[in-house]
PDB file of C-alpha atoms in Angstrom:
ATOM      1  CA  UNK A 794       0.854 -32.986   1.438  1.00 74.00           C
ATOM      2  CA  UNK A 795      -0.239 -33.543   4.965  1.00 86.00           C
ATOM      3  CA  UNK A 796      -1.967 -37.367   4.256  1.00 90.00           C
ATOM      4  CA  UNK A 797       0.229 -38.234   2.265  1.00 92.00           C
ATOM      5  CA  UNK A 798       3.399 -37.233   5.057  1.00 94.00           C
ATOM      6  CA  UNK A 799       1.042 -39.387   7.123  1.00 96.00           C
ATOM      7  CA  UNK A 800       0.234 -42.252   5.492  1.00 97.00           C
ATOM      8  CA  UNK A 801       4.279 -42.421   4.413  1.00 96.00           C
ATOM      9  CA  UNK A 802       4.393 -42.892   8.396  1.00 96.00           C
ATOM     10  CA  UNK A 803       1.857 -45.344   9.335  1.00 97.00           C
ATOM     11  CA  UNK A 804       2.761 -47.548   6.084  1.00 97.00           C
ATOM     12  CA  UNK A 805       5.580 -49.113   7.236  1.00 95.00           C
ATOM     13  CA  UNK A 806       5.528 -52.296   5.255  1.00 96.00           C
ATOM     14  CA  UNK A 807       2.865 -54.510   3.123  1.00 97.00           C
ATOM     15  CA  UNK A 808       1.997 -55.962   6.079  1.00 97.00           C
ATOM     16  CA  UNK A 809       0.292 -52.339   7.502  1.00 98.00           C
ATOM     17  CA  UNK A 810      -3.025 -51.804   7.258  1.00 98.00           C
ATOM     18  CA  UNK A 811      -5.339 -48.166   6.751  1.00 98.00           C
ATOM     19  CA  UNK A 812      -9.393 -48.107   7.186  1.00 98.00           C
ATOM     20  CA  UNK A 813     -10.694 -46.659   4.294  1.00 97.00           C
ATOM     21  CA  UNK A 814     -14.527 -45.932   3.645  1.00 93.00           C
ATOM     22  CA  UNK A 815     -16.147 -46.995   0.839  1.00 90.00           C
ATOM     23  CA  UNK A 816     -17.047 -44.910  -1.025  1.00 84.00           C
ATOM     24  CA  UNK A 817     -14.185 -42.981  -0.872  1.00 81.00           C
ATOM     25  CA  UNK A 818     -12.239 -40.125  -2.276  1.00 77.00           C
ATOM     26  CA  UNK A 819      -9.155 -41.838  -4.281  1.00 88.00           C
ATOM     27  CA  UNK A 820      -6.262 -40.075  -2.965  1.00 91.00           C
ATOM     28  CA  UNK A 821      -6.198 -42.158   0.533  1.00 93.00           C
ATOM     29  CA  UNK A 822      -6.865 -45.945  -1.901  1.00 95.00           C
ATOM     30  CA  UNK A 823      -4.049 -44.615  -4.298  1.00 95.00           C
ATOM     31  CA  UNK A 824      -1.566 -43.742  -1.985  1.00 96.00           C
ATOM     32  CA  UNK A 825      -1.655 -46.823   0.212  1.00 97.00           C
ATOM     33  CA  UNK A 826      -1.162 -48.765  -3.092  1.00 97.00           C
ATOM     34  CA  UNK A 827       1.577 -46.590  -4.395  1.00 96.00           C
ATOM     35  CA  UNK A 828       2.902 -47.100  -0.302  1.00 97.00           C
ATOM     36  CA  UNK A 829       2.658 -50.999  -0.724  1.00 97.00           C
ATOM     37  CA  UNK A 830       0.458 -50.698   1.979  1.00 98.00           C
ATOM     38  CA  UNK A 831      -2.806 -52.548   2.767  1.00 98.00           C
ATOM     39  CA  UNK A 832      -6.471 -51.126   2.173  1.00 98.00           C
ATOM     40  CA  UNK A 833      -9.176 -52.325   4.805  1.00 98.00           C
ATOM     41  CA  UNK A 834     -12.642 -50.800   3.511  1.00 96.00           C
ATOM     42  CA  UNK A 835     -15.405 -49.890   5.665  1.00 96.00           C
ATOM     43  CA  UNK A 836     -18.897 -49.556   3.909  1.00 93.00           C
ATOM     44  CA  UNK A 837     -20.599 -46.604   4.680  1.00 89.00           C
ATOM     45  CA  UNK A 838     -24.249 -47.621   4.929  1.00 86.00           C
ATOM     46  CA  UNK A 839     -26.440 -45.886   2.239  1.00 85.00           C
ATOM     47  CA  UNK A 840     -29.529 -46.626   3.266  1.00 87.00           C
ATOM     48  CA  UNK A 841     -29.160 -44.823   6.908  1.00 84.00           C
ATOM     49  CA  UNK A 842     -27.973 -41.617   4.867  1.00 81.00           C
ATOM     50  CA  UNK A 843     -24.663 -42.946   4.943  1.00 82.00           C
ATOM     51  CA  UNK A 844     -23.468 -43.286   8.367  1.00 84.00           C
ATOM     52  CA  UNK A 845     -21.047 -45.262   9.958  1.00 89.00           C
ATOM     53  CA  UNK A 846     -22.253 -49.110  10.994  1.00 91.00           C
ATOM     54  CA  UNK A 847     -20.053 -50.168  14.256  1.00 94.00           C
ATOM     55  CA  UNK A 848     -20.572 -54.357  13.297  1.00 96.00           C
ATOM     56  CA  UNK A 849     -19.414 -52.506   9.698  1.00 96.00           C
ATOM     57  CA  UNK A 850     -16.567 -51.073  11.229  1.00 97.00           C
ATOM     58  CA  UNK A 851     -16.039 -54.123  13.896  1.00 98.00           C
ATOM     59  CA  UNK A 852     -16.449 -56.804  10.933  1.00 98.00           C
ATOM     60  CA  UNK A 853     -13.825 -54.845   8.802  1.00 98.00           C
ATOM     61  CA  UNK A 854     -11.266 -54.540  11.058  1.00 98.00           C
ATOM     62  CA  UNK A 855     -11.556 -58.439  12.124  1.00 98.00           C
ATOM     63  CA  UNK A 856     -11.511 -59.552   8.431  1.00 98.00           C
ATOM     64  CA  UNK A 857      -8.117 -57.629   7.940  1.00 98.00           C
ATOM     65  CA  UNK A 858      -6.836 -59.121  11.724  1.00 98.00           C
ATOM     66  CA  UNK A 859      -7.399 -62.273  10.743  1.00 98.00           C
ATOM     67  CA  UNK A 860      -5.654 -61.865   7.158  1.00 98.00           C
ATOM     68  CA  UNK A 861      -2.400 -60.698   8.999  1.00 98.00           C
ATOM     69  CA  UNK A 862      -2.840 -56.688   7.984  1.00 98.00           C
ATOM     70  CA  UNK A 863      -1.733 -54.677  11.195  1.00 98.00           C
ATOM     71  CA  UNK A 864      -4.429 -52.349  11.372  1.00 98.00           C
ATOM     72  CA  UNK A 865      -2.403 -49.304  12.442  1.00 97.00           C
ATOM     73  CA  UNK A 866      -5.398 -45.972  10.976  1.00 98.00           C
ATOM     74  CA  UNK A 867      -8.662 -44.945  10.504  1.00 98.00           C
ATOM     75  CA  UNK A 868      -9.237 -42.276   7.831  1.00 96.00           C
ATOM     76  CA  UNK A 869     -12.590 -41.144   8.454  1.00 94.00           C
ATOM     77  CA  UNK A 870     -13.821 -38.210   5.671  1.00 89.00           C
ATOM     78  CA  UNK A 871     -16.657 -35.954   7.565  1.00 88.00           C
ATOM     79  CA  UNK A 872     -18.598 -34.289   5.620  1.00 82.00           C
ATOM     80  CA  UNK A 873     -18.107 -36.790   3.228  1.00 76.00           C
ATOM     81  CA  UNK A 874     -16.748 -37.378  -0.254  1.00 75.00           C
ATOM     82  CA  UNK A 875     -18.653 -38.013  -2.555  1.00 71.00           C
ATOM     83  CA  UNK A 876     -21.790 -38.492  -0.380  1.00 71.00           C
ATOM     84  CA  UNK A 877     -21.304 -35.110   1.065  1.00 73.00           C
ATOM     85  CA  UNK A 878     -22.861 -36.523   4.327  1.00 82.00           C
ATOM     86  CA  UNK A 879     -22.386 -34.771   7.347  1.00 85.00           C
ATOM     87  CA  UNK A 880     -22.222 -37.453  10.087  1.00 86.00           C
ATOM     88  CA  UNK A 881     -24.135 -37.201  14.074  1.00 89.00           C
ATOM     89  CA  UNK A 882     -22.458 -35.853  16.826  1.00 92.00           C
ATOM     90  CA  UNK A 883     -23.211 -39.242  18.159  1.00 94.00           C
ATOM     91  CA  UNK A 884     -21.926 -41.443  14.847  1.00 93.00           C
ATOM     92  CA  UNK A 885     -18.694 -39.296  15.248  1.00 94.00           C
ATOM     93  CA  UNK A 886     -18.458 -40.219  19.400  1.00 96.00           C
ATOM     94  CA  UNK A 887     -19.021 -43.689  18.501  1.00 96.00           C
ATOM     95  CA  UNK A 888     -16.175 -43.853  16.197  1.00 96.00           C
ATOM     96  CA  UNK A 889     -13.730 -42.120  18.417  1.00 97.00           C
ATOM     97  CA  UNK A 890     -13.996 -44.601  20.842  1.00 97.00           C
ATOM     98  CA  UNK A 891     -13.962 -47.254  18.096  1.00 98.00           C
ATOM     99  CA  UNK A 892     -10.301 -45.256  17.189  1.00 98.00           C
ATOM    100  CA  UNK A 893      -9.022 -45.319  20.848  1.00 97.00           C
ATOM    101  CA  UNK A 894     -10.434 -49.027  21.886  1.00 97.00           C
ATOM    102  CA  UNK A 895      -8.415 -50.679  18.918  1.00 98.00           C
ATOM    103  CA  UNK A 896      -5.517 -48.287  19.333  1.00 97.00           C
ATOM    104  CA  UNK A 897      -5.978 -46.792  15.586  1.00 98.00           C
ATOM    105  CA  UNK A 898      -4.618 -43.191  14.565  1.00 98.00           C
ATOM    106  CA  UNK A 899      -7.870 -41.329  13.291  1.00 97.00           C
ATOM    107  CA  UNK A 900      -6.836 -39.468   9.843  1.00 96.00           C
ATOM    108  CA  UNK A 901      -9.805 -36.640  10.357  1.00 93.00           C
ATOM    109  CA  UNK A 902     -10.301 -35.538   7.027  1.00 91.00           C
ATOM    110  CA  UNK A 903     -12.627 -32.269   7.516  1.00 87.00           C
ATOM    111  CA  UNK A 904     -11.406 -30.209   4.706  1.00 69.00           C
ATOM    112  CA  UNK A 905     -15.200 -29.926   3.139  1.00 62.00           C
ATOM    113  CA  UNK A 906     -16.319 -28.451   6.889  1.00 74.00           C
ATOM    114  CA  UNK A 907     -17.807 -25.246   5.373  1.00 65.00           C
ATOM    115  CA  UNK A 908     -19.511 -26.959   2.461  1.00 70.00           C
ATOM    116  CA  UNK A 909     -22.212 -28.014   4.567  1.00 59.00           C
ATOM    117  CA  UNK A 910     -25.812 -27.737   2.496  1.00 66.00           C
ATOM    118  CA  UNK A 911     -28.049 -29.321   4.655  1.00 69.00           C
ATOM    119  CA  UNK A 912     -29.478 -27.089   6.633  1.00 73.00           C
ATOM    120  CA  UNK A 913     -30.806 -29.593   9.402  1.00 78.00           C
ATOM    121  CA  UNK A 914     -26.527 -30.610   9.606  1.00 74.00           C
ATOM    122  CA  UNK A 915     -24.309 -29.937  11.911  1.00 82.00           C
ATOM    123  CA  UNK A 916     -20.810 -30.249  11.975  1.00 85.00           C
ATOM    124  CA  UNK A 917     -18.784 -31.531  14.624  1.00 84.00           C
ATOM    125  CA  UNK A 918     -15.482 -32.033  14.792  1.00 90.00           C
ATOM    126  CA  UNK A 919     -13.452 -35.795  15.584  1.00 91.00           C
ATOM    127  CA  UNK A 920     -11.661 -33.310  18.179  1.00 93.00           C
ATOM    128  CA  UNK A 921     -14.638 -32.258  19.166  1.00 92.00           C
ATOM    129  CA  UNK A 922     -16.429 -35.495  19.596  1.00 96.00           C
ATOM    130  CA  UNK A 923     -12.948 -36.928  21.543  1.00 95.00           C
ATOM    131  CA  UNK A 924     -12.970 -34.195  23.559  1.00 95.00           C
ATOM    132  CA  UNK A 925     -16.875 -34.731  24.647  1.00 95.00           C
ATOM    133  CA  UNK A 926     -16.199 -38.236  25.513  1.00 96.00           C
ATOM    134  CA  UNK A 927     -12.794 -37.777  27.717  1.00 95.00           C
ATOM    135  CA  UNK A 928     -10.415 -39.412  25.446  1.00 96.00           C
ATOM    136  CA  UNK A 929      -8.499 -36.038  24.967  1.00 90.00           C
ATOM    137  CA  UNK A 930      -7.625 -35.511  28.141  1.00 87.00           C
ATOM    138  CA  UNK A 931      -5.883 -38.823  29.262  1.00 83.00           C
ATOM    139  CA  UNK A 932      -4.475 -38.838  25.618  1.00 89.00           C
ATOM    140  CA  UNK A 933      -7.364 -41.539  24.949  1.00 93.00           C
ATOM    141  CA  UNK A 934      -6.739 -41.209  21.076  1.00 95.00           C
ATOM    142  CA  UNK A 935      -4.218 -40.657  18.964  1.00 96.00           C
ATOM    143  CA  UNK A 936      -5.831 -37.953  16.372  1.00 95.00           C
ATOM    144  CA  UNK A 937      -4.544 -36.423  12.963  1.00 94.00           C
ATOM    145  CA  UNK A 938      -7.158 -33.618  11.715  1.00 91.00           C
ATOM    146  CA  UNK A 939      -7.134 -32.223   8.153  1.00 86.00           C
ATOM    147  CA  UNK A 940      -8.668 -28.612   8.542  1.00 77.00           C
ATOM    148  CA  UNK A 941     -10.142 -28.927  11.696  1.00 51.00           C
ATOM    149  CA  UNK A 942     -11.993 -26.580  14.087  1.00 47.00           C
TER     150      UNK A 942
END
């Protein structure tokens, strides 16, 4: 109920446009569609046990700019689904500031935090990493977390 509330609020028009990973769970694809909406992918890169790539992220968000899609939120889906990835304390920093440079509303999706199986994995959360790198406490970021701690 809560991305979907969301995403009915950031989707104004055809002409709006969410970052979605790739690959990705299908509710976030399926609702921009059904929103008229416009979906911007982001590959997560595979080989790097599927961590965020800023040029990915950069290159994306460019493509869609230049394509006239307003660019308006991030979802970002830590630990991941389906890779079940847990991303770096230093991937998630990095894509905070990505959030807050480009003026993009993160959609934290967090809801597999306990289903962590890596034992060498840690995870942090995107209010977390905000809050490490200052961008919580001049309101640096505009932040919506799903299950967060």
């Amino acid at each position: 109920a809560g991305i979907n509330m969301m995403l009915n609020a950031l989707v104004a028009d055809s002409s709006c446009g969410v970052m979605i990973p790739i690959p990705q769970y299908p509710i976030y694809s399926a609702t921009i569609d059904l929103l008229g909406g416009q979906k911007v992918g982001y590959y997560l890169n595979e080989a790097n046990g599927w961590e965020l790539n800023m040029e990915e992220l950069e290159r994306s968000l460019q493509e869609a700019t230049e394509q006239g899609i307003k660019v308006n939120a991030f979802v970002l889906i830590n630990p991941g689904n389906p890779s079940g990835t847990v991303l770096s304390r230093t991937n998630l920093q990095d894509i905070v500031r990505f959030c807050a440079k480009h003026n993009l509303v993160l959609l934290a999706d967090e809801v597999y935090q306990e289903n962590v199986y890596d034992e060498n994995a840690e995870f942090v959360s995107c209010k977390r990493a905000a809050h490490e790198v200052g961008l919580l406490e001049d309101d640096g970021i505009e932040l919506v977390s799903f299950h967060s701690i």
